[in-house]
Short mmCIF file of C-alpha atoms in Angstrom, two decimals:
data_model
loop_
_atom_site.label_atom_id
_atom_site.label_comp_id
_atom_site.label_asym_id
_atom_site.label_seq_id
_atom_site.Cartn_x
_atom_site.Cartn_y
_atom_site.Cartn_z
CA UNK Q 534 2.25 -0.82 16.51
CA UNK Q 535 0.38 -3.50 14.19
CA UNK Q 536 -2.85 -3.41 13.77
CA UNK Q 537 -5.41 -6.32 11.79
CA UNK Q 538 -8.62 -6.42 10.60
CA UNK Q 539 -10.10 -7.84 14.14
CA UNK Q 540 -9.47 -4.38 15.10
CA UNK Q 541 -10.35 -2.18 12.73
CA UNK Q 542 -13.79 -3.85 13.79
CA UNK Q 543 -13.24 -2.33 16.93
CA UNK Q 544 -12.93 0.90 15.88
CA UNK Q 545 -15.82 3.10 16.57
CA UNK Q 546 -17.36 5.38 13.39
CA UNK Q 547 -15.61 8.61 14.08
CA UNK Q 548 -11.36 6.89 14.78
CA UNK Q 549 -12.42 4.65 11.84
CA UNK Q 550 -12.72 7.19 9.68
CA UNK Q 551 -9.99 9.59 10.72
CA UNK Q 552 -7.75 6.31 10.50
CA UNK Q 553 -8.37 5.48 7.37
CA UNK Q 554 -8.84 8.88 5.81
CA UNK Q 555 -5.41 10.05 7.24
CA UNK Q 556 -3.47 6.49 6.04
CA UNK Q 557 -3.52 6.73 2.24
CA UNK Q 558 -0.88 9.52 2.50
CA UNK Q 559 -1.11 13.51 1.57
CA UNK Q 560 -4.09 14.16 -0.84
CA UNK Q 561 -4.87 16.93 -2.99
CA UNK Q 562 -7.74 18.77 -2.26
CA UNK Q 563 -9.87 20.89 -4.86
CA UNK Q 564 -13.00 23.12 -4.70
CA UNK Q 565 -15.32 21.82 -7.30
CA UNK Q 566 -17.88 23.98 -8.21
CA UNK Q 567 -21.11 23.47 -10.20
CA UNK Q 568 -24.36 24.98 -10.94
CA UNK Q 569 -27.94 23.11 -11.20
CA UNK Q 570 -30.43 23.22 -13.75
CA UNK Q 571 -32.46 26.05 -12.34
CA UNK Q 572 -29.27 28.21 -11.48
CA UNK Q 573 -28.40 27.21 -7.86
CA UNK Q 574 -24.84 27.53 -7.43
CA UNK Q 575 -22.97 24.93 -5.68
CA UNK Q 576 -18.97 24.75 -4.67
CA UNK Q 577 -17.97 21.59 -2.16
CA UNK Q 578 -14.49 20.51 -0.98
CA UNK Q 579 -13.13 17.36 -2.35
CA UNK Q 580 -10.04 15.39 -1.64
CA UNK Q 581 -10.86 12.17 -3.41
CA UNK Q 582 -9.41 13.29 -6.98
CA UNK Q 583 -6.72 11.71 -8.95
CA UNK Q 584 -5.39 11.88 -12.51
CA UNK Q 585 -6.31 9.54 -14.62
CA UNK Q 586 -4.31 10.13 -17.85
CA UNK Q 587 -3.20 13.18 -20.14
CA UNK Q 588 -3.75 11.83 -23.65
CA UNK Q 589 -6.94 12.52 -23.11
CA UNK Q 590 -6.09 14.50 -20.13
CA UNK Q 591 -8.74 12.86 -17.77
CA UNK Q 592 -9.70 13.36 -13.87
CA UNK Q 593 -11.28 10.85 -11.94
CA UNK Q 594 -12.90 11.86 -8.18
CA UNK Q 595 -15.01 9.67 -5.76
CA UNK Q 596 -18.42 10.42 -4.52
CA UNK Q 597 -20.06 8.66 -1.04
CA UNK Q 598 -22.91 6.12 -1.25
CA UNK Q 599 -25.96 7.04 0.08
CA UNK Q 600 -25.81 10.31 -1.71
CA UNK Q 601 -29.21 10.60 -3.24
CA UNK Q 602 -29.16 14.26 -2.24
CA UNK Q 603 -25.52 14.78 -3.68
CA UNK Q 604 -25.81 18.56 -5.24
CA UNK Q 605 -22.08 18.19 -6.70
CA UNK Q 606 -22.93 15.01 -8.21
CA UNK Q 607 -26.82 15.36 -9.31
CA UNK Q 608 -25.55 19.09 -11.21
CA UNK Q 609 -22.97 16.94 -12.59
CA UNK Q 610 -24.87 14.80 -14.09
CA UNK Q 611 -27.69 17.44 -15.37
CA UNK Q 612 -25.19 20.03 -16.91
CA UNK Q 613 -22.06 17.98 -17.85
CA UNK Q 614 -20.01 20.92 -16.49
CA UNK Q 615 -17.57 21.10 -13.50
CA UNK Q 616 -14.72 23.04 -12.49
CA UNK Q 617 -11.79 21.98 -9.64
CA UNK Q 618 -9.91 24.84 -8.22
CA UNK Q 619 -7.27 24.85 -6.11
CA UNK Q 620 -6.98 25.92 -2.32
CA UNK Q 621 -4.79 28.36 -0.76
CA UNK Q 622 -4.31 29.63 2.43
CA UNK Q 623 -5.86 32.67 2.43
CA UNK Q 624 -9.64 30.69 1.75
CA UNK Q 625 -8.62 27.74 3.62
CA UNK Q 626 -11.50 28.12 6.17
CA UNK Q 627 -14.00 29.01 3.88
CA UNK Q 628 -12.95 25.98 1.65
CA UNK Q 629 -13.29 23.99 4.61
CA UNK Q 630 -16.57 25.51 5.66
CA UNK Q 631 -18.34 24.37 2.54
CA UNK Q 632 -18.92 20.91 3.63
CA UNK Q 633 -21.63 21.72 6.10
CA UNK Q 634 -24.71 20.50 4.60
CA UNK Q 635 -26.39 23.63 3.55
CA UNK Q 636 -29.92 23.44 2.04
CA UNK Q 637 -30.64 22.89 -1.69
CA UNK Q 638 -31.72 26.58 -1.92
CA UNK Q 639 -28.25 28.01 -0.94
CA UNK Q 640 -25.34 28.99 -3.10
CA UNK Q 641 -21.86 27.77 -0.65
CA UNK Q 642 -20.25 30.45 -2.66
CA UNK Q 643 -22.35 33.36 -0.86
CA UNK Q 644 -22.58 31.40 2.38
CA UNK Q 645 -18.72 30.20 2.51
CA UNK Q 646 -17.72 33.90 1.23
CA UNK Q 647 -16.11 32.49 -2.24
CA UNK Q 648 -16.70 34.14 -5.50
CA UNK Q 649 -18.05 32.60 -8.35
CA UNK Q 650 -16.40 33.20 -11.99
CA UNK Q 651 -17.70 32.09 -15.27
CA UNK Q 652 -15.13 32.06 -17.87
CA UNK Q 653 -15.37 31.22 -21.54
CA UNK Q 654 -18.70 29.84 -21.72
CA UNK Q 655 -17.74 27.27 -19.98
CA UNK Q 656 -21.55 26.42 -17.75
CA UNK Q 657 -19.90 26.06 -14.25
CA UNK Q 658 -18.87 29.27 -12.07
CA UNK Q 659 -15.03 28.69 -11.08
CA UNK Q 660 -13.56 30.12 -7.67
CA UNK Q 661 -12.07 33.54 -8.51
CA UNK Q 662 -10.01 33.52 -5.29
CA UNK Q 663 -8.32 30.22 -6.61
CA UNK Q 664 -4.45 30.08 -8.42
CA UNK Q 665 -5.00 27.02 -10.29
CA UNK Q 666 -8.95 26.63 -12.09
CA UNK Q 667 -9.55 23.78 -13.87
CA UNK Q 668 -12.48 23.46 -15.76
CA UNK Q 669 -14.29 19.61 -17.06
CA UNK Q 670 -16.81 18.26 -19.09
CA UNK Q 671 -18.32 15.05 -17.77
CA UNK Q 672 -17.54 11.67 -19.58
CA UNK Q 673 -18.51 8.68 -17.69
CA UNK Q 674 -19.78 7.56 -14.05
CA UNK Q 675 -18.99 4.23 -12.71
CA UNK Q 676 -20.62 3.05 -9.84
CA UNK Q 677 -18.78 0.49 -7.95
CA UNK Q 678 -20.84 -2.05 -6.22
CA UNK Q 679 -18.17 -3.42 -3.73
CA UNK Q 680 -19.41 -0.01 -1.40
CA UNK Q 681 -21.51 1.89 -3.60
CA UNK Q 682 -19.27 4.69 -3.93
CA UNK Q 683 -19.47 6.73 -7.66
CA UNK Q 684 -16.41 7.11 -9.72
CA UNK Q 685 -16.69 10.34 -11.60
CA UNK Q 686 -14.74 11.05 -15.00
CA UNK Q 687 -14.15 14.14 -16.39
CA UNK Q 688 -12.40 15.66 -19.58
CA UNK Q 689 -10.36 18.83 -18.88
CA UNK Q 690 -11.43 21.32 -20.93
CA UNK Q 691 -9.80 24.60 -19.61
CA UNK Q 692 -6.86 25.70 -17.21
CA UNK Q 693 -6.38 29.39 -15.85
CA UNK Q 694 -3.12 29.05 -14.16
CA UNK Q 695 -0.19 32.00 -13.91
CA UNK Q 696 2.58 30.98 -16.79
CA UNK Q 697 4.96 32.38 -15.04
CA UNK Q 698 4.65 29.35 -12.65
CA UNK Q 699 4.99 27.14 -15.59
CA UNK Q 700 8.29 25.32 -16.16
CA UNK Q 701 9.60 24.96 -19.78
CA UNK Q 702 9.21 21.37 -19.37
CA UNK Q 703 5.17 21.70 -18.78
CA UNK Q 704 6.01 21.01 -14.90
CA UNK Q 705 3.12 23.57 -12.74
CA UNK Q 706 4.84 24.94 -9.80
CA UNK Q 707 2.44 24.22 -7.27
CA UNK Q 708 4.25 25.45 -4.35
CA UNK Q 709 4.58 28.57 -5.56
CA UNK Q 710 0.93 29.19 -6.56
CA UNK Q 711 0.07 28.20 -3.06
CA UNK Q 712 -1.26 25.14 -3.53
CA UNK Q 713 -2.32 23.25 0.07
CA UNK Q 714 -2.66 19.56 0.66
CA UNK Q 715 -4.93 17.52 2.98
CA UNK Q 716 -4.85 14.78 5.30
CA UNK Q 717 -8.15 12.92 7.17
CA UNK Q 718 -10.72 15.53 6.43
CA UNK Q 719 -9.91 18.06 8.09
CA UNK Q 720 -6.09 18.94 8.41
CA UNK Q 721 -4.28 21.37 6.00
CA UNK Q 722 -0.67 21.79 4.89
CA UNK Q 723 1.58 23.70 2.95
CA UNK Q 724 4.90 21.76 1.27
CA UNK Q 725 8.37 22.82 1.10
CA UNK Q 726 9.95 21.27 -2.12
CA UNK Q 727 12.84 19.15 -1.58
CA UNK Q 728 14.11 18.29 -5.11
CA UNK Q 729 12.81 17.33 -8.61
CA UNK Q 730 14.44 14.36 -9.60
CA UNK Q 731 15.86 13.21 -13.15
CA UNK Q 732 14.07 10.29 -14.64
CA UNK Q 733 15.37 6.74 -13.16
CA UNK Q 734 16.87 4.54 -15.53
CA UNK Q 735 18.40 1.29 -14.64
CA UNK Q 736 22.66 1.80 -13.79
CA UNK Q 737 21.83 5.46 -13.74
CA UNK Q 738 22.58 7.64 -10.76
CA UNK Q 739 19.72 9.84 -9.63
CA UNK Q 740 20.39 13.23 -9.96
CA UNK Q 741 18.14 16.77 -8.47
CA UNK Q 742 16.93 18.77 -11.51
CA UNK Q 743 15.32 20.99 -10.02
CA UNK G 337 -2.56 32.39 -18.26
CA UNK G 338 -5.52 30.37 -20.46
CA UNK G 339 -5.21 26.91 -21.74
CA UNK G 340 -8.07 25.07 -24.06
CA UNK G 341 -8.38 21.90 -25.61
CA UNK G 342 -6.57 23.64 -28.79
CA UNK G 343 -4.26 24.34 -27.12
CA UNK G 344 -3.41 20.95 -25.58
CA UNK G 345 -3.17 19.41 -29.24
CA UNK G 346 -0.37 21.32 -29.22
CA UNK G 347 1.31 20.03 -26.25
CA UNK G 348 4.51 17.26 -27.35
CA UNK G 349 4.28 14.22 -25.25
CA UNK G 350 6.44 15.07 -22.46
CA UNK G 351 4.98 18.92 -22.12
CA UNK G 352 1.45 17.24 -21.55
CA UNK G 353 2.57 14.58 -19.77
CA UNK G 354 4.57 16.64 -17.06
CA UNK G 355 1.32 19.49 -17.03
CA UNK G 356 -1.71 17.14 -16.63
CA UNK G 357 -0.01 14.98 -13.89
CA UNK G 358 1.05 18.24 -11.65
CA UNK G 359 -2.57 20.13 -12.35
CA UNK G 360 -4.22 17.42 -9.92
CA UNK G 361 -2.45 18.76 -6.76
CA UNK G 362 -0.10 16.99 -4.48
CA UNK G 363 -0.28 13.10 -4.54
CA UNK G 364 -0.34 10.76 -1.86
CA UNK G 365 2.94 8.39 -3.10
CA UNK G 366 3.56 5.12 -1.90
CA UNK G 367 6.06 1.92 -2.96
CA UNK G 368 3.81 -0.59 -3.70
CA UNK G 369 5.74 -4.24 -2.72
CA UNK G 370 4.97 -7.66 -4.26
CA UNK G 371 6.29 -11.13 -4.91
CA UNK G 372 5.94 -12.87 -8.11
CA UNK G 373 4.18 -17.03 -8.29
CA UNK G 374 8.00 -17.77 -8.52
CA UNK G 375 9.00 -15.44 -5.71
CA UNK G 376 11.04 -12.73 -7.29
CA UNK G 377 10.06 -9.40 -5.22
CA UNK G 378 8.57 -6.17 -6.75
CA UNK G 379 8.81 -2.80 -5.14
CA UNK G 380 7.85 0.10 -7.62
CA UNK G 381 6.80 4.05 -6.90
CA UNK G 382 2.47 4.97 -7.40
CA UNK G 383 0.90 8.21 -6.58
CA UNK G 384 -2.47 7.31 -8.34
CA UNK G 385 -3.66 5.76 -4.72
CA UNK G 386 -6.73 7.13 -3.49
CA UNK G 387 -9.09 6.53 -0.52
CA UNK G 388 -12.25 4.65 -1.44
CA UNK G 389 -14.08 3.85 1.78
CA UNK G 390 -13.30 3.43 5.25
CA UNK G 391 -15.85 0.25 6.19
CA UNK G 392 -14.76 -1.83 4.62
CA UNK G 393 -11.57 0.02 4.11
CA UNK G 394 -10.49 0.21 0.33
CA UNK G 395 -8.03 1.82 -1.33
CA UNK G 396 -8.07 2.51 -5.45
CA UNK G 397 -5.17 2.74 -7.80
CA UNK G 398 -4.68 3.15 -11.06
CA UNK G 399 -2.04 1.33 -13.63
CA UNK G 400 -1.07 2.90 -17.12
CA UNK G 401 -2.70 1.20 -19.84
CA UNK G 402 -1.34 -1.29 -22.18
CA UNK G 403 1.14 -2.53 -19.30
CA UNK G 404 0.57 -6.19 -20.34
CA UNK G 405 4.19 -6.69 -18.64
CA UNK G 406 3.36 -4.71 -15.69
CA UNK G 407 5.05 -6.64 -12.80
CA UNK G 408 3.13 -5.13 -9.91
CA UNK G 409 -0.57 -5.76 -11.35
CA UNK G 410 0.71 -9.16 -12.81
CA UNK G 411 1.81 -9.91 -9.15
CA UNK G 412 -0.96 -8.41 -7.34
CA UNK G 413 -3.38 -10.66 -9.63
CA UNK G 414 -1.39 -14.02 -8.88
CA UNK G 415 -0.95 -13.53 -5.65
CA UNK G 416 -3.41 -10.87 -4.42
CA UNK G 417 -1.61 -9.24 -1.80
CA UNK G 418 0.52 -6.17 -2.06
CA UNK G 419 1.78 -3.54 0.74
CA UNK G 420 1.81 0.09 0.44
CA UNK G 421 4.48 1.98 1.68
CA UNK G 422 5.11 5.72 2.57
CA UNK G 423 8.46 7.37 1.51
CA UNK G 424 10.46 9.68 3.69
CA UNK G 425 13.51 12.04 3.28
CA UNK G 426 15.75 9.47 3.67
CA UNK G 427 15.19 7.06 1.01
CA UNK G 428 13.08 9.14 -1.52
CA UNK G 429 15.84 8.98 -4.03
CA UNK G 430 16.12 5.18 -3.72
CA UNK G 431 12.14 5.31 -3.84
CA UNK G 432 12.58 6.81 -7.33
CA UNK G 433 14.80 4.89 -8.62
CA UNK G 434 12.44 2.23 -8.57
CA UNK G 435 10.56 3.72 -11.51
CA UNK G 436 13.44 2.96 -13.55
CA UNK G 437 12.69 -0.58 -16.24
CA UNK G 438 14.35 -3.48 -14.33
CA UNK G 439 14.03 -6.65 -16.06
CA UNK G 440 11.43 -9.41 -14.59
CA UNK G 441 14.46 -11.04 -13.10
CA UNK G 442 16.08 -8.55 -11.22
CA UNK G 443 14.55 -7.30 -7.28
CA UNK G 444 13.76 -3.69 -7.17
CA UNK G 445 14.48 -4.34 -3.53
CA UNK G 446 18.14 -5.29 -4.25
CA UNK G 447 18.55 -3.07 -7.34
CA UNK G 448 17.42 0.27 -5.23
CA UNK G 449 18.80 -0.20 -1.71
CA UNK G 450 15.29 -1.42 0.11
CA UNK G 451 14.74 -3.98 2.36
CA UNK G 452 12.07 -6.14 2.04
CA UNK G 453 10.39 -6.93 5.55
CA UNK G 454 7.89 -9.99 5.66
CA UNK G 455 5.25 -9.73 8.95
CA UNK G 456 2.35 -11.56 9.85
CA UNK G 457 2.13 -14.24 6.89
CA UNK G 458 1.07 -11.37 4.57
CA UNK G 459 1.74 -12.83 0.85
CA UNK G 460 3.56 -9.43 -0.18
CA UNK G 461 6.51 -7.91 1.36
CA UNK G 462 6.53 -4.47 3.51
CA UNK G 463 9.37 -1.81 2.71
CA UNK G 464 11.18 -1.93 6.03
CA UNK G 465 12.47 1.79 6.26
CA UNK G 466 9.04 3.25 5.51
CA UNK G 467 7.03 4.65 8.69
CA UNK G 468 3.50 3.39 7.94
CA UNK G 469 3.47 0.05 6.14
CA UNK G 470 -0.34 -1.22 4.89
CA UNK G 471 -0.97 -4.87 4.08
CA UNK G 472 -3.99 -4.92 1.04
CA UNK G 473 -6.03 -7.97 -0.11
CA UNK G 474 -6.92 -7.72 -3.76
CA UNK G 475 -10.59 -7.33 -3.97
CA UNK G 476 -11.10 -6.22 -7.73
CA UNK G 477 -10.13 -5.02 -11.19
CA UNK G 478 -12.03 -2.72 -13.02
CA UNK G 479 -10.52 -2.20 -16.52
CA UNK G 480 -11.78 1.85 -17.87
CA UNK G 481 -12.29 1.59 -21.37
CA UNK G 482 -11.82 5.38 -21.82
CA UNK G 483 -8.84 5.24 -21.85
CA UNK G 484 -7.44 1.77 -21.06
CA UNK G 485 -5.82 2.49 -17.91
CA UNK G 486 -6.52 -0.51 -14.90
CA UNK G 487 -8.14 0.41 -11.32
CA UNK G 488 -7.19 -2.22 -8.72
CA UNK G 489 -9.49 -1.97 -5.61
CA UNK G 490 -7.69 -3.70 -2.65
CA UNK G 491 -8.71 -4.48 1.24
CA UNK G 492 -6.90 -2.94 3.77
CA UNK G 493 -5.89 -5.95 6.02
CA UNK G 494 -2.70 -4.63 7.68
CA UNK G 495 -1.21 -1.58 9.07
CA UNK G 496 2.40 -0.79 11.14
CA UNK G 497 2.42 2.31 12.25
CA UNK G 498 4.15 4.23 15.86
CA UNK G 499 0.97 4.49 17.71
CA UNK G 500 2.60 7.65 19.24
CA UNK G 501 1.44 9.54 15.80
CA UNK G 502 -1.85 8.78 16.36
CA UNK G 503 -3.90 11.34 18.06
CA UNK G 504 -6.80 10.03 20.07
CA UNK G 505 -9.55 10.44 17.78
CA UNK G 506 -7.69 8.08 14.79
CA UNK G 507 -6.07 10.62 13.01
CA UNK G 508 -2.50 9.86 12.23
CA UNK G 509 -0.04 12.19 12.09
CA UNK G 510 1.78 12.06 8.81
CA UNK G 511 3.51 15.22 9.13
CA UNK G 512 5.53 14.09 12.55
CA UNK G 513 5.92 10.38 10.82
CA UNK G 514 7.79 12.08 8.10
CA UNK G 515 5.61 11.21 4.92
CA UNK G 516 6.16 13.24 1.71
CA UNK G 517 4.17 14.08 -0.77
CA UNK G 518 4.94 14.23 -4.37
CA UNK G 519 3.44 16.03 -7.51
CA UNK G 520 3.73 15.43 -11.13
CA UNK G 521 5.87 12.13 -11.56
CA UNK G 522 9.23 13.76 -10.10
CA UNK G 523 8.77 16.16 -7.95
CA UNK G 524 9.17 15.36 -3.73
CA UNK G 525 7.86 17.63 -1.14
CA UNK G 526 8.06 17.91 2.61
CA UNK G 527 4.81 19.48 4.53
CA UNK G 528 4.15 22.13 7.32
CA UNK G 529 0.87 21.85 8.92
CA UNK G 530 -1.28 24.88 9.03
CA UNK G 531 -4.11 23.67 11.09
CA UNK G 532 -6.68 20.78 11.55
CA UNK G 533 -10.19 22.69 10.86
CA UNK G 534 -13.48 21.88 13.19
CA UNK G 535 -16.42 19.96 11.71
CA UNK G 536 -18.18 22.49 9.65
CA UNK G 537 -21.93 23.29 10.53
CA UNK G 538 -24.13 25.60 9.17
CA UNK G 539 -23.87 28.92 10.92
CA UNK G 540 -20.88 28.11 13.25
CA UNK G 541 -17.81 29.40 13.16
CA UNK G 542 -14.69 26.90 12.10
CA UNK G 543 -11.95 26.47 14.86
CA UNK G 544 -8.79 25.49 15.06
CA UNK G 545 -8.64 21.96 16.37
CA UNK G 546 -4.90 21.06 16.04
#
């Protein structure tokens, strides 16, 4: 089945944006939590973050237009603090549940029953139920005209994650913490792993490593 | 388990590289295909590809920095059209290889056992085992001084795709059409759905939708 751009302008809202959530493959999805200047607590589910270099080791996520009202973003931006954690499936619904649009007044963590962690001095609460909590400092926000979605960067500051699911090679077993992916906004996966592969080089059979 | 920025310092250059790039959670990946100004076909491996909007429909990725030689970006900018590609089972170890350093002479397609499929006039050419096939328009480059590293923002123009795997409300079903999903830069991973979640609302319960 082919389909252009003639029809994607016949797509209604809704099958427009399953569509083209669901085509740019299997995502990861964090719970990025945050607290405002006057204390409110805020954690919201995000599957629009990417890695965007290790030396610095540097996260970029996306942010809607139109988001005057953003809590995630605006506490962001006023504290210089976040934290991404992980998903598993035992808080998979109450991940999920924290993108209805609660008021400014209420912390997700009490209404989505997720419990918030502060660790280090670091001023963000992490998600104590999460395997994997990373925790970032602001650095830059790009704003990108061509749809007026905000690029976020952050600098990773901290990382609570099990050693024991740490390969000698730095290589996080992701699986094994329970890590879930995403598709569209609203479906949720686990993985099975089918092989680690040795690094290509040209006249070089492939071979598993792991 | 407790990692700071000390502690990173400490990290060699393969530990960090092979930590920071599985700590973002599984990856969409996708061959990205392109032709040259003097036609010699591209097809290399990304899993930096994000969603960036859905009207118009964008996708972002990102290129390593100082890649003046970079054959995909080079191509994408002379030509500006490129195809993304998802990777299945059966040729993710061809897929890989394509990460391996050809020279600017030789066809990934040829050199990795991939067929390049041309449809529609699009100026780039489509991987012709994948599944879901998307044809991109380059819109723009935004170069990130932080860190050097390129974002290319491209159009989606194009997509082939079994319109049996798409349920009725636009999501497509990337589990049934085989896509994997990958994390840190060798590691490939089949999925198992757990459930497509309800809208969330404010005081309703989630459901299971799918």
């Amino acid at each position: 089945m082919h389909f252009t751009s003639s029809n994607f302008e016949t797509f209604d809202k809704s099958y427009r944006a399953n569509f083209f959530n669901s085509l740019n493959g299997f995502k990861s999805i964090c719970l990025c939590g945050t607290i405002s200047e006057n204390g409110i607590e805020n954690v919201a589910i995000f599957s629009s973050i990417f890695h965007l270099g290790s030396n610095p080791p540097l996260f970029g996520m996306t942010f809607r237009p139109n988001q005057e009202n953003h809590q995630t973003l605006n506490n962001i931006l006023a504290t210089k603090y976040y934290t991404l954690n992980h998903i598993n499936e035992s808080f998979y619904k109450n991940a999920h549940q924290t993108s209805a649009k609660y008021d400014h007044f209420t912390s997700e963590f009490d209404a989505c029953g997720l419990t918030p962690a502060y660790k280090n001095n670091l001023k963000a609460p992490f998600v104590a139920e999460s395997n994997v909590q990373i925790g970032l400092e602001f650095v830059q926000k790009i704003d990108l005209e061509i749809n007026g979605t905000t690029l976020v960067i952050g600098s990773i500051k901290e990382v609570w994650v099990d050693d024991k699911n740490i390969h000698q090679d730095g290589f996080i077993d992701l699986e094994a913490l329970g890590s879930l992916t995403s598709t569209g906004s609203d479906a949720y996966f686990k993985t099975q792993k089918i092989a680690r592969l040795s690094y290509a080089k040209v006249g070089k059979e492939i071979e598993i490593i792991g």
